């Protein structure tokens, strides 16, 4: 069995906040933000608009693009670090909003690598657990956990959601066959303190705010991502020369460029949305994927390399034949 991505969808909140609006409030500038990160704007959820709303909107679009009815979904995995409530999971709220009567639904917490973790878990469950069709969603409202007075973090993130519909099918097991060819995940909890939220239901009883030592995260990101991309390609029996597109987590344009260079890939092979979306954590990979599918860049037969790294640290990659 192999799982194939048969539909993609995304959703961004209506409100766009350009650097020019945000920068003066925190003694920053459009020039600094663009030069250091590539970010020009971010979308911010409206009051009363929750992660589950973004996730459901993206899921509906993914289902429509796949031509799959919500009732045919038996598994929903949502990657998020910003659930509406501590529990229930966003996945069960999405299930309810989509009107699905019975399915398996749960959230995965791996922050910015959440979508790679969720995709890997769903892929495994589908190949071994008999699920035929699944929704894998990355959805975040990081605006709710930002310290809007901390210029070293608040300019970097935005809200959004991306979703894919997975379908399990028989395959010959060749790397030329369509579908998820290989995934690889990692975590190293020794680095928790470089990127974390300073609160939580079991510690402070508050939600807390995001804290990051950006420079150190940057350094680890390039090294870890290049390594896991090589490892994933090797697991699929492929090399960097086979890659058509890199669909990366969108944290910083400089990270995307440095990582591509390490694999001898051209900058034009990297799908970049960080300028418009900023860092949307678990949503950024499926948002970038949907953008490049929608504008026709990604075509049948292309080899995609999805990758992400985030808090924990956690990181991972997936090789996907489109
Ligand atoms: O999604 C999870 C993974 N996250 C990431 O991958 C993020 C990785 N890190 C980064 O993207 C970058 O490290 C940042 C964008 C966060 C920072 O860029 P940097 O080039 O590493 O800058 P820096 O932290 O070394 O700061 C340089 C200077 C500092 O001033 P001094 O000490 O040189 O006087 C900062 O105080 O820039 C200052 N600075 C700012 N200035 C204007 C930091 N933030 C800002 C700001 N506006 N927003």
Short mmCIF file of N, CA, C and O in Angstrom, two decimals, residues 42-149:
data_model
loop_
_atom_site.label_atom_id
_atom_site.label_comp_id
_atom_site.label_asym_id
_atom_site.label_seq_id
_atom_site.Cartn_x
_atom_site.Cartn_y
_atom_site.Cartn_z
N UNK A 42 1.97 39.35 7.09
CA UNK A 42 1.43 38.13 7.67
C UNK A 42 -0.09 38.30 7.77
O UNK A 42 -0.60 39.43 7.80
N UNK A 43 -0.80 37.17 7.82
CA UNK A 43 -2.25 37.18 8.03
C UNK A 43 -2.52 36.95 9.51
O UNK A 43 -1.86 36.12 10.14
N UNK A 44 -3.50 37.65 10.04
CA UNK A 44 -3.82 37.52 11.47
C UNK A 44 -5.31 37.20 11.62
O UNK A 44 -6.17 37.89 11.04
N UNK A 45 -5.60 36.16 12.40
CA UNK A 45 -6.99 35.73 12.60
C UNK A 45 -7.80 36.81 13.30
O UNK A 45 -7.30 37.55 14.15
N UNK A 46 -9.09 36.88 12.95
CA UNK A 46 -10.00 37.84 13.57
C UNK A 46 -10.37 37.37 14.97
O UNK A 46 -10.23 36.19 15.30
N UNK A 47 -10.84 38.32 15.80
CA UNK A 47 -11.36 37.93 17.11
C UNK A 47 -12.45 36.87 16.89
O UNK A 47 -13.30 37.04 16.01
N UNK A 48 -12.42 35.82 17.65
CA UNK A 48 -13.45 34.80 17.51
C UNK A 48 -13.20 33.81 16.39
O UNK A 48 -13.99 32.89 16.17
N UNK A 49 -12.10 34.01 15.65
CA UNK A 49 -11.73 33.06 14.58
C UNK A 49 -10.64 32.16 15.15
O UNK A 49 -9.56 32.63 15.51
N UNK A 50 -10.93 30.86 15.25
CA UNK A 50 -10.04 29.94 15.95
C UNK A 50 -9.28 29.03 14.99
O UNK A 50 -9.64 28.92 13.82
N UNK A 51 -8.30 28.34 15.55
CA UNK A 51 -7.52 27.39 14.75
C UNK A 51 -8.43 26.39 14.04
O UNK A 51 -8.22 26.06 12.87
N UNK A 52 -9.46 25.92 14.74
CA UNK A 52 -10.37 24.94 14.12
C UNK A 52 -11.13 25.54 12.94
O UNK A 52 -11.47 24.81 11.98
N UNK A 53 -11.40 26.85 12.98
CA UNK A 53 -12.07 27.49 11.84
C UNK A 53 -11.15 27.51 10.62
O UNK A 53 -11.57 27.23 9.50
N UNK A 54 -9.88 27.88 10.86
CA UNK A 54 -8.91 27.91 9.77
C UNK A 54 -8.73 26.49 9.21
O UNK A 54 -8.70 26.28 7.98
N UNK A 55 -8.61 25.53 10.12
CA UNK A 55 -8.39 24.13 9.72
C UNK A 55 -9.56 23.60 8.90
O UNK A 55 -9.37 22.92 7.88
N UNK A 56 -10.77 23.92 9.35
CA UNK A 56 -11.96 23.42 8.65
C UNK A 56 -12.07 24.04 7.25
O UNK A 56 -12.39 23.34 6.28
N UNK A 57 -11.78 25.33 7.15
CA UNK A 57 -11.84 26.00 5.84
C UNK A 57 -10.83 25.38 4.88
O UNK A 57 -11.14 25.10 3.71
N UNK A 58 -9.60 25.13 5.36
CA UNK A 58 -8.58 24.51 4.51
C UNK A 58 -8.99 23.10 4.13
O UNK A 58 -8.81 22.66 2.99
N UNK A 59 -9.56 22.36 5.09
CA UNK A 59 -9.98 20.98 4.84
C UNK A 59 -11.07 20.91 3.78
O UNK A 59 -11.04 20.05 2.89
N UNK A 60 -12.02 21.84 3.85
CA UNK A 60 -13.11 21.86 2.86
C UNK A 60 -12.54 22.07 1.46
O UNK A 60 -12.98 21.44 0.49
N UNK A 61 -11.55 22.96 1.36
CA UNK A 61 -10.96 23.22 0.04
C UNK A 61 -10.16 22.01 -0.46
O UNK A 61 -10.17 21.69 -1.64
N UNK A 62 -9.48 21.32 0.46
CA UNK A 62 -8.73 20.13 0.07
C UNK A 62 -9.68 19.02 -0.39
O UNK A 62 -9.42 18.33 -1.38
N UNK A 63 -10.79 18.85 0.34
CA UNK A 63 -11.78 17.84 -0.06
C UNK A 63 -12.36 18.16 -1.43
O UNK A 63 -12.50 17.27 -2.28
N UNK A 64 -12.65 19.44 -1.65
CA UNK A 64 -13.21 19.85 -2.96
C UNK A 64 -12.20 19.58 -4.07
O UNK A 64 -12.56 19.07 -5.14
N UNK A 65 -10.92 19.88 -3.82
CA UNK A 65 -9.92 19.69 -4.89
C UNK A 65 -9.70 18.20 -5.15
O UNK A 65 -9.35 17.80 -6.26
N UNK A 66 -9.92 17.36 -4.13
CA UNK A 66 -9.76 15.91 -4.31
C UNK A 66 -11.02 15.27 -4.87
O UNK A 66 -10.98 14.13 -5.33
N UNK A 67 -12.14 15.98 -4.81
CA UNK A 67 -13.42 15.40 -5.21
C UNK A 67 -13.86 14.30 -4.25
O UNK A 67 -14.49 13.33 -4.64
N UNK A 68 -13.51 14.49 -2.97
CA UNK A 68 -13.83 13.49 -1.95
C UNK A 68 -14.88 14.09 -1.00
O UNK A 68 -14.76 15.25 -0.60
N UNK A 69 -15.88 13.30 -0.65
CA UNK A 69 -16.90 13.77 0.30
C UNK A 69 -16.38 13.63 1.72
O UNK A 69 -15.63 12.68 2.02
N UNK A 70 -16.77 14.56 2.59
CA UNK A 70 -16.29 14.52 3.99
C UNK A 70 -16.59 13.17 4.63
O UNK A 70 -15.78 12.63 5.39
N UNK A 71 -17.73 12.60 4.28
CA UNK A 71 -18.15 11.33 4.87
C UNK A 71 -17.24 10.16 4.51
O UNK A 71 -17.30 9.10 5.15
N UNK A 72 -16.39 10.34 3.48
CA UNK A 72 -15.47 9.26 3.09
C UNK A 72 -14.16 9.29 3.88
O UNK A 72 -13.28 8.44 3.67
N UNK A 73 -14.01 10.28 4.76
CA UNK A 73 -12.77 10.40 5.55
C UNK A 73 -12.90 9.56 6.82
O UNK A 73 -13.88 9.71 7.57
N UNK A 74 -11.91 8.71 7.07
CA UNK A 74 -11.97 7.89 8.30
C UNK A 74 -10.88 8.26 9.30
O UNK A 74 -10.80 7.67 10.37
N UNK A 75 -10.03 9.23 8.93
CA UNK A 75 -8.91 9.62 9.80
C UNK A 75 -8.62 11.10 9.62
O UNK A 75 -8.47 11.57 8.49
N UNK A 76 -8.56 11.83 10.74
CA UNK A 76 -8.19 13.26 10.69
C UNK A 76 -7.04 13.47 11.66
O UNK A 76 -7.16 13.16 12.86
N UNK A 77 -5.93 13.97 11.15
CA UNK A 77 -4.80 14.32 12.01
C UNK A 77 -4.52 15.80 11.82
O UNK A 77 -4.28 16.25 10.70
N UNK A 78 -4.57 16.54 12.92
CA UNK A 78 -4.30 17.98 12.86
C UNK A 78 -2.99 18.26 13.59
O UNK A 78 -2.81 17.88 14.75
N UNK A 79 -2.08 18.92 12.90
CA UNK A 79 -0.85 19.38 13.53
C UNK A 79 -1.07 20.82 13.98
O UNK A 79 -1.38 21.68 13.16
N UNK A 80 -0.93 21.04 15.28
CA UNK A 80 -1.09 22.41 15.79
C UNK A 80 -0.44 22.55 17.16
O UNK A 80 -0.37 21.58 17.93
N UNK A 81 0.04 23.75 17.44
CA UNK A 81 0.53 24.10 18.77
C UNK A 81 -0.39 25.15 19.39
O UNK A 81 -0.13 25.62 20.50
N UNK A 82 -1.44 25.50 18.66
CA UNK A 82 -2.35 26.55 19.13
C UNK A 82 -3.81 26.08 19.03
O UNK A 82 -4.61 26.65 18.29
N UNK A 83 -4.14 25.00 19.78
CA UNK A 83 -5.52 24.51 19.74
C UNK A 83 -6.49 25.52 20.34
O UNK A 83 -6.10 26.37 21.14
N UNK A 84 -7.76 25.44 19.94
CA UNK A 84 -8.79 26.35 20.47
C UNK A 84 -8.81 26.26 22.00
O UNK A 84 -8.91 27.26 22.70
N UNK A 85 -8.79 25.01 22.49
CA UNK A 85 -8.84 24.74 23.92
C UNK A 85 -7.74 23.72 24.24
O UNK A 85 -7.25 23.06 23.33
N UNK A 86 -7.43 23.56 25.53
CA UNK A 86 -6.44 22.54 25.89
C UNK A 86 -6.93 21.18 25.40
O UNK A 86 -6.17 20.40 24.87
N UNK A 87 -8.17 20.86 25.63
CA UNK A 87 -8.84 19.76 24.95
C UNK A 87 -10.29 20.12 24.83
O UNK A 87 -10.75 21.01 25.53
N UNK A 88 -11.07 19.53 23.95
CA UNK A 88 -10.75 18.44 23.03
C UNK A 88 -9.80 18.87 21.91
O UNK A 88 -9.54 20.06 21.74
N UNK A 89 -9.33 17.89 21.17
CA UNK A 89 -8.41 18.17 20.07
C UNK A 89 -9.10 19.00 18.99
O UNK A 89 -10.33 18.94 18.82
N UNK A 90 -8.29 19.76 18.26
CA UNK A 90 -8.82 20.50 17.11
C UNK A 90 -9.39 19.50 16.09
O UNK A 90 -10.41 19.77 15.44
N UNK A 91 -8.76 18.33 16.00
CA UNK A 91 -9.20 17.34 15.00
C UNK A 91 -10.66 16.95 15.22
O UNK A 91 -11.42 16.80 14.25
N UNK A 92 -11.07 16.80 16.48
CA UNK A 92 -12.47 16.41 16.70
C UNK A 92 -13.42 17.58 16.44
O UNK A 92 -14.57 17.38 16.06
N UNK A 93 -12.93 18.81 16.64
CA UNK A 93 -13.77 19.98 16.31
C UNK A 93 -13.95 20.06 14.79
O UNK A 93 -15.04 20.32 14.29
N UNK A 94 -12.86 19.81 14.06
CA UNK A 94 -12.94 19.79 12.59
C UNK A 94 -13.90 18.68 12.14
O UNK A 94 -14.73 18.88 11.26
N UNK A 95 -13.78 17.52 12.78
CA UNK A 95 -14.68 16.41 12.45
C UNK A 95 -16.14 16.84 12.58
O UNK A 95 -16.95 16.64 11.67
N UNK A 96 -16.43 17.50 13.72
CA UNK A 96 -17.80 17.96 13.98
C UNK A 96 -18.22 18.99 12.92
O UNK A 96 -19.31 18.90 12.35
N UNK A 97 -17.32 19.95 12.64
CA UNK A 97 -17.68 21.02 11.69
C UNK A 97 -17.86 20.48 10.27
O UNK A 97 -18.57 21.07 9.46
N UNK A 98 -17.18 19.38 9.95
CA UNK A 98 -17.33 18.77 8.62
C UNK A 98 -18.52 17.80 8.58
O UNK A 98 -18.85 17.26 7.53
N UNK A 99 -19.11 17.56 9.75
CA UNK A 99 -20.29 16.68 9.80
C UNK A 99 -19.95 15.22 9.63
O UNK A 99 -20.77 14.43 9.14
N UNK A 100 -18.74 14.83 10.03
CA UNK A 100 -18.33 13.42 9.92
C UNK A 100 -18.77 12.71 11.20
O UNK A 100 -18.40 13.11 12.31
N UNK A 101 -19.57 11.64 11.03
CA UNK A 101 -20.18 10.99 12.19
C UNK A 101 -19.17 10.16 12.97
O UNK A 101 -19.11 10.22 14.18
N UNK A 102 -18.36 9.36 12.29
CA UNK A 102 -17.43 8.49 13.00
C UNK A 102 -16.11 8.42 12.24
O UNK A 102 -16.09 8.15 11.03
N UNK A 103 -15.03 8.72 12.94
CA UNK A 103 -13.69 8.55 12.35
C UNK A 103 -12.67 8.58 13.48
O UNK A 103 -13.03 8.77 14.63
N UNK A 104 -11.42 8.37 13.14
CA UNK A 104 -10.33 8.54 14.11
C UNK A 104 -9.87 9.99 13.97
O UNK A 104 -9.65 10.47 12.86
N UNK A 105 -9.74 10.71 15.09
CA UNK A 105 -9.36 12.12 15.01
C UNK A 105 -8.48 12.49 16.20
O UNK A 105 -8.86 12.23 17.35
N UNK A 106 -7.32 13.05 15.92
CA UNK A 106 -6.45 13.49 17.02
C UNK A 106 -5.47 14.54 16.53
O UNK A 106 -5.26 14.70 15.32
N UNK A 107 -4.87 15.26 17.50
CA UNK A 107 -3.87 16.29 17.17
C UNK A 107 -2.47 15.76 17.41
O UNK A 107 -2.26 14.87 18.24
N UNK A 108 -1.54 16.35 16.71
CA UNK A 108 -0.12 16.04 16.87
C UNK A 108 0.58 17.34 17.26
O UNK A 108 0.35 18.37 16.63
N UNK A 109 1.39 17.28 18.32
CA UNK A 109 2.11 18.48 18.78
C UNK A 109 3.59 18.33 18.48
O UNK A 109 4.31 17.65 19.20
N UNK A 110 4.02 18.90 17.38
CA UNK A 110 5.44 18.93 17.07
C UNK A 110 5.81 20.31 16.52
O UNK A 110 6.77 20.46 15.76
N UNK A 111 5.02 21.29 16.90
CA UNK A 111 5.22 22.71 16.54
C UNK A 111 5.47 22.84 15.03
O UNK A 111 4.67 22.32 14.25
N UNK A 112 6.56 23.50 14.64
CA UNK A 112 6.73 23.81 13.22
C UNK A 112 6.92 22.57 12.36
O UNK A 112 6.66 22.61 11.16
N UNK A 113 7.38 21.45 12.93
CA UNK A 113 7.47 20.22 12.13
C UNK A 113 6.20 19.40 12.23
O UNK A 113 6.18 18.25 11.78
N UNK A 114 5.18 19.95 12.82
CA UNK A 114 3.95 19.20 13.07
C UNK A 114 3.36 18.56 11.82
O UNK A 114 2.88 17.43 11.87
N UNK A 115 3.40 19.27 10.71
CA UNK A 115 2.79 18.70 9.50
C UNK A 115 3.56 17.46 9.04
O UNK A 115 2.95 16.48 8.60
N UNK A 116 4.89 17.49 9.15
CA UNK A 116 5.67 16.30 8.76
C UNK A 116 5.37 15.14 9.70
O UNK A 116 5.25 13.99 9.26
N UNK A 117 5.24 15.44 10.99
CA UNK A 117 4.88 14.39 11.96
C UNK A 117 3.48 13.84 11.64
O UNK A 117 3.26 12.62 11.63
N UNK A 118 2.53 14.73 11.40
CA UNK A 118 1.14 14.30 11.15
C UNK A 118 1.06 13.48 9.86
O UNK A 118 0.36 12.46 9.80
N UNK A 119 1.78 13.92 8.84
CA UNK A 119 1.78 13.21 7.56
C UNK A 119 2.35 11.80 7.74
O UNK A 119 1.82 10.82 7.21
N UNK A 120 3.43 11.71 8.52
CA UNK A 120 4.08 10.42 8.74
C UNK A 120 3.17 9.47 9.52
O UNK A 120 3.04 8.29 9.18
N UNK A 121 2.52 9.99 10.55
CA UNK A 121 1.61 9.17 11.36
C UNK A 121 0.42 8.70 10.52
O UNK A 121 0.04 7.53 10.55
N UNK A 122 -0.14 9.62 9.74
CA UNK A 122 -1.29 9.26 8.91
C UNK A 122 -0.89 8.23 7.86
O UNK A 122 -1.60 7.25 7.62
N UNK A 123 0.27 8.46 7.25
CA UNK A 123 0.78 7.52 6.22
C UNK A 123 0.91 6.12 6.83
O UNK A 123 0.47 5.13 6.24
N UNK A 124 1.49 6.04 8.04
CA UNK A 124 1.67 4.73 8.69
C UNK A 124 0.32 4.09 9.00
O UNK A 124 0.11 2.90 8.75
N UNK A 125 -0.60 4.89 9.58
CA UNK A 125 -1.91 4.34 9.95
C UNK A 125 -2.67 3.86 8.72
O UNK A 125 -3.41 2.88 8.77
N UNK A 126 -2.46 4.54 7.61
CA UNK A 126 -3.20 4.16 6.41
C UNK A 126 -2.64 2.88 5.81
O UNK A 126 -3.38 2.03 5.33
N UNK A 127 -1.32 2.75 5.86
CA UNK A 127 -0.71 1.57 5.26
C UNK A 127 -0.87 0.33 6.13
O UNK A 127 -0.87 -0.79 5.64
N UNK A 128 -1.03 0.56 7.45
CA UNK A 128 -1.14 -0.60 8.35
C UNK A 128 -2.51 -0.73 9.00
O UNK A 128 -2.88 -1.81 9.46
N UNK A 129 -3.27 0.35 9.04
CA UNK A 129 -4.51 0.35 9.83
C UNK A 129 -5.78 0.34 9.02
O UNK A 129 -6.87 0.47 9.56
N UNK A 130 -5.63 0.20 7.70
CA UNK A 130 -6.81 0.02 6.88
C UNK A 130 -7.60 1.28 6.53
O UNK A 130 -8.68 1.19 5.96
N UNK A 131 -7.06 2.46 6.87
CA UNK A 131 -7.79 3.67 6.50
C UNK A 131 -7.62 3.94 5.00
O UNK A 131 -6.50 3.88 4.48
N UNK A 132 -8.69 4.28 4.34
CA UNK A 132 -8.65 4.50 2.88
C UNK A 132 -8.40 5.97 2.57
O UNK A 132 -7.59 6.30 1.70
N UNK A 133 -9.09 6.85 3.30
CA UNK A 133 -8.92 8.29 3.01
C UNK A 133 -8.75 9.07 4.32
O UNK A 133 -9.51 8.86 5.27
N UNK A 134 -7.79 9.99 4.31
CA UNK A 134 -7.50 10.77 5.52
C UNK A 134 -7.33 12.25 5.19
O UNK A 134 -7.00 12.61 4.06
N UNK A 135 -7.57 13.06 6.20
CA UNK A 135 -7.27 14.49 6.12
C UNK A 135 -6.09 14.76 7.04
O UNK A 135 -6.12 14.38 8.22
N UNK A 136 -5.06 15.38 6.51
CA UNK A 136 -3.94 15.82 7.35
C UNK A 136 -3.87 17.34 7.22
O UNK A 136 -3.79 17.88 6.12
N UNK A 137 -3.92 18.00 8.37
CA UNK A 137 -4.08 19.45 8.40
C UNK A 137 -3.00 20.06 9.29
O UNK A 137 -2.71 19.54 10.36
N UNK A 138 -2.42 21.16 8.84
CA UNK A 138 -1.57 21.99 9.70
C UNK A 138 -2.30 23.31 9.89
O UNK A 138 -2.64 23.97 8.89
N UNK A 139 -2.59 23.68 11.13
CA UNK A 139 -3.38 24.90 11.36
C UNK A 139 -2.88 25.60 12.62
O UNK A 139 -2.67 24.95 13.64
N UNK A 140 -2.70 26.91 12.52
CA UNK A 140 -2.15 27.65 13.66
C UNK A 140 -2.72 29.06 13.75
O UNK A 140 -2.98 29.71 12.72
N UNK A 141 -2.84 29.52 14.99
CA UNK A 141 -3.10 30.93 15.27
C UNK A 141 -2.00 31.39 16.23
O UNK A 141 -2.25 31.63 17.41
N UNK A 142 -0.77 31.47 15.70
CA UNK A 142 0.36 31.88 16.54
C UNK A 142 0.21 33.31 17.06
O UNK A 142 0.86 33.69 18.03
N UNK A 143 -0.63 34.11 16.39
CA UNK A 143 -0.84 35.49 16.87
C UNK A 143 -1.28 35.50 18.33
O UNK A 143 -1.04 36.45 19.06
N UNK A 144 -1.91 34.38 18.78
CA UNK A 144 -2.44 34.32 20.15
C UNK A 144 -1.37 33.99 21.19
O UNK A 144 -1.61 34.15 22.39
N UNK A 145 -0.21 33.50 20.73
CA UNK A 145 0.85 33.16 21.71
C UNK A 145 2.09 34.02 21.50
O UNK A 145 3.17 33.69 21.99
N UNK A 146 1.93 35.12 20.76
CA UNK A 146 3.08 36.02 20.57
C UNK A 146 3.09 37.10 21.63
O UNK A 146 2.03 37.56 22.07
N UNK A 147 4.29 37.50 22.02
CA UNK A 147 4.47 38.67 22.87
C UNK A 147 4.62 39.85 21.91
O UNK A 147 5.67 40.03 21.29
N UNK A 148 3.56 40.62 21.78
CA UNK A 148 3.53 41.68 20.76
C UNK A 148 4.43 42.86 21.11
O UNK A 148 4.49 43.84 20.38
N UNK A 149 5.14 42.73 22.26
CA UNK A 149 6.14 43.78 22.59
C UNK A 149 7.56 43.27 22.36
O UNK A 149 8.52 44.00 22.61
#
